[in-house]
Amino acid sequence: MDQYAYARVSSRDQNLTRQISAFLEFGILRNRIYCDKKSGKDFERTQYRRLIRKLKAGDLLVIQSIDRLGRNYEAIIAEWSRITGQIGADILVLDMPLLDTRASDDSLVGKFISDIVLQILSFVAQNERENIRSRQAEGIRSAKEKGIRFGRPSRVYSELFLSVAADYIHKRIPLRRALATLEIGQANFYYHIRKLRKKIS
C-alpha cells in the first residue's frame, strides 16, 4: 500500500505550507505530495490528474479538508466514488476523521455516517464557492456604480509615436525607420497601429 497526499489552493499568491506540513507530519513522503494552485470548480488540474494516474487499489489518499479536493458538490461526490469504488483506494480527510474510508470497511453504520458527512461537507464547499462569487459580483457592481473602471487603462500615445505612426500610415517612412525611431518591435508597433486606426475610423 502506498500513501499519497493532495494539496490545493485557489491562486498563486496563496500558500501550501500548512497542508504540506500536515502531510509530512502524518508520514507522507515529500515526493508523493501533489500540489495545485488552481480553482476547485472542477478536476482539470495538472498535478491532480498525475496523482490519480498513480493511485491503485489499496493505496491511501490523504487531503487536509474536503474543500481542498474541490468545491463542486456533484463533482466531489462523483470523484470520491471513483477513487474509492473504481480505483479501490482509500481516502482520509485530516480535518474530519469521520471521513476515513479505511474505518468503514466492516461497519455499515460507519460507512453510512461517512457518506452523510461527505455529502454535507461537499454541499458546504460548493455553497461557499457560490457565496464568494456572489460577493465578488456584488463588489464589482458596487464599484462600477461609483465610477470605478476595470481593465487596463487606455494608452495615451506620445506626440513622437503619433507623428511616426502618421508618417508610416501615409507611406512617408518605411517600417524599419519607424521601428528604429520608436525603439519597439514590429509586432508591438503593428498592434498599436491597429488600435489607432480603429480610433480614427
Short mmCIF file of C-alpha atoms in Angstrom, two decimals, residues 34-140:
data_model
loop_
_atom_site.label_atom_id
_atom_site.label_comp_id
_atom_site.label_asym_id
_atom_site.label_seq_id
_atom_site.Cartn_x
_atom_site.Cartn_y
_atom_site.Cartn_z
CA TYR A 34 0.89 16.54 -5.24
CA CYS A 35 0.01 20.23 -5.25
CA ASP A 36 -2.06 22.52 -7.47
CA LYS A 37 -2.62 26.27 -7.37
CA LYS A 38 -5.93 26.34 -9.18
CA SER A 39 -9.65 26.80 -8.59
CA GLY A 40 -11.60 23.88 -7.17
CA LYS A 41 -14.53 24.32 -9.55
CA ASP A 42 -13.55 21.15 -11.48
CA PHE A 43 -10.86 18.45 -11.55
CA GLU A 44 -8.99 19.70 -14.62
CA ARG A 45 -5.76 20.22 -12.67
CA THR A 46 -2.33 19.05 -13.83
CA GLN A 47 -0.96 17.61 -10.58
CA TYR A 48 -4.28 16.13 -9.55
CA ARG A 49 -4.50 14.19 -12.82
CA ARG A 50 -0.94 12.90 -12.30
CA LEU A 51 -1.87 11.76 -8.80
CA ILE A 52 -4.98 9.91 -9.99
CA ARG A 53 -2.90 8.05 -12.59
CA LYS A 54 -0.60 6.86 -9.77
CA LEU A 55 -3.36 5.68 -7.40
CA LYS A 56 -4.15 1.99 -7.35
CA ALA A 57 -6.27 -0.39 -5.28
CA GLY A 58 -5.24 -0.43 -1.62
CA ASP A 59 -3.46 2.95 -1.70
CA LEU A 60 -4.37 5.81 0.63
CA LEU A 61 -5.07 9.38 -0.48
CA VAL A 62 -4.80 11.99 2.27
CA ILE A 63 -6.26 15.51 1.99
CA GLN A 64 -6.39 18.31 4.56
CA SER A 65 -10.08 19.14 4.14
CA ILE A 66 -12.85 18.30 1.69
CA ASP A 67 -12.75 21.73 0.03
CA ARG A 68 -9.11 21.10 -0.93
CA LEU A 69 -10.37 18.25 -3.10
CA GLY A 70 -12.87 20.54 -4.81
CA ARG A 71 -15.77 22.97 -4.45
CA ASN A 72 -18.36 21.49 -6.78
CA TYR A 73 -20.85 19.34 -4.84
CA GLU A 74 -21.74 16.83 -7.54
CA ALA A 75 -18.15 16.60 -8.83
CA ILE A 76 -16.76 15.88 -5.34
CA ILE A 77 -19.27 13.08 -4.76
CA ALA A 78 -18.54 11.57 -8.19
CA GLU A 79 -14.75 11.82 -7.72
CA TRP A 80 -14.93 10.32 -4.23
CA SER A 81 -16.90 7.38 -5.65
CA ARG A 82 -14.41 6.95 -8.50
CA ILE A 83 -11.43 6.84 -6.14
CA THR A 84 -12.98 4.51 -3.58
CA GLY A 85 -15.10 2.44 -6.00
CA GLN A 86 -13.46 2.19 -9.41
CA ILE A 87 -9.83 2.61 -8.33
CA GLY A 88 -10.29 0.91 -4.96
CA ALA A 89 -8.13 3.35 -2.99
CA ASP A 90 -8.96 4.77 0.44
CA ILE A 91 -9.36 8.44 1.38
CA LEU A 92 -8.60 10.16 4.67
CA VAL A 93 -9.60 13.78 5.41
CA LEU A 94 -7.34 15.04 8.21
CA ASP A 95 -9.65 17.83 9.39
CA MET A 96 -12.63 15.43 9.57
CA PRO A 97 -11.60 12.00 10.96
CA LEU A 98 -15.11 10.64 10.26
CA LEU A 99 -14.17 10.82 6.58
CA ASP A 100 -11.79 7.87 6.61
CA THR A 101 -12.84 5.05 4.31
CA ARG A 102 -10.37 2.68 5.98
CA ALA A 103 -12.53 2.66 9.11
CA SER A 104 -15.78 1.84 7.35
CA ASP A 105 -14.89 -1.39 5.53
CA ASP A 106 -16.50 -3.67 8.11
CA SER A 107 -19.04 -1.24 9.53
CA LEU A 108 -22.25 -0.43 7.68
CA VAL A 109 -23.05 2.28 10.23
CA GLY A 110 -19.58 3.76 9.83
CA LYS A 111 -19.97 3.87 6.04
CA PHE A 112 -23.42 5.41 6.37
CA ILE A 113 -22.09 8.18 8.65
CA SER A 114 -19.12 8.76 6.36
CA ASP A 115 -21.39 9.14 3.31
CA ILE A 116 -23.67 11.62 5.10
CA VAL A 117 -20.74 13.71 6.34
CA LEU A 118 -19.22 13.71 2.84
CA GLN A 119 -22.43 14.95 1.25
CA ILE A 120 -22.89 17.69 3.85
CA LEU A 121 -19.31 18.92 3.57
CA SER A 122 -19.38 18.79 -0.24
CA PHE A 123 -22.55 20.87 -0.21
CA VAL A 124 -20.94 23.37 2.17
CA ALA A 125 -17.84 23.61 -0.05
CA GLN A 126 -19.90 24.41 -3.15
CA ASN A 127 -22.16 26.79 -1.24
CA GLU A 128 -19.12 28.73 -0.02
CA ARG A 129 -17.76 28.94 -3.58
CA GLU A 130 -21.07 30.32 -4.83
CA ASN A 131 -21.18 32.83 -1.96
CA ILE A 132 -17.68 34.02 -2.86
CA ARG A 133 -18.70 34.51 -6.49
CA SER A 134 -21.85 36.35 -5.41
CA ARG A 135 -19.84 38.67 -3.15
CA GLN A 136 -17.35 39.34 -5.95
CA ALA A 137 -20.14 40.19 -8.41
CA GLU A 138 -21.77 42.46 -5.83
CA GLY A 139 -18.46 44.21 -5.17
CA ILE A 140 -17.81 44.76 -8.89
#
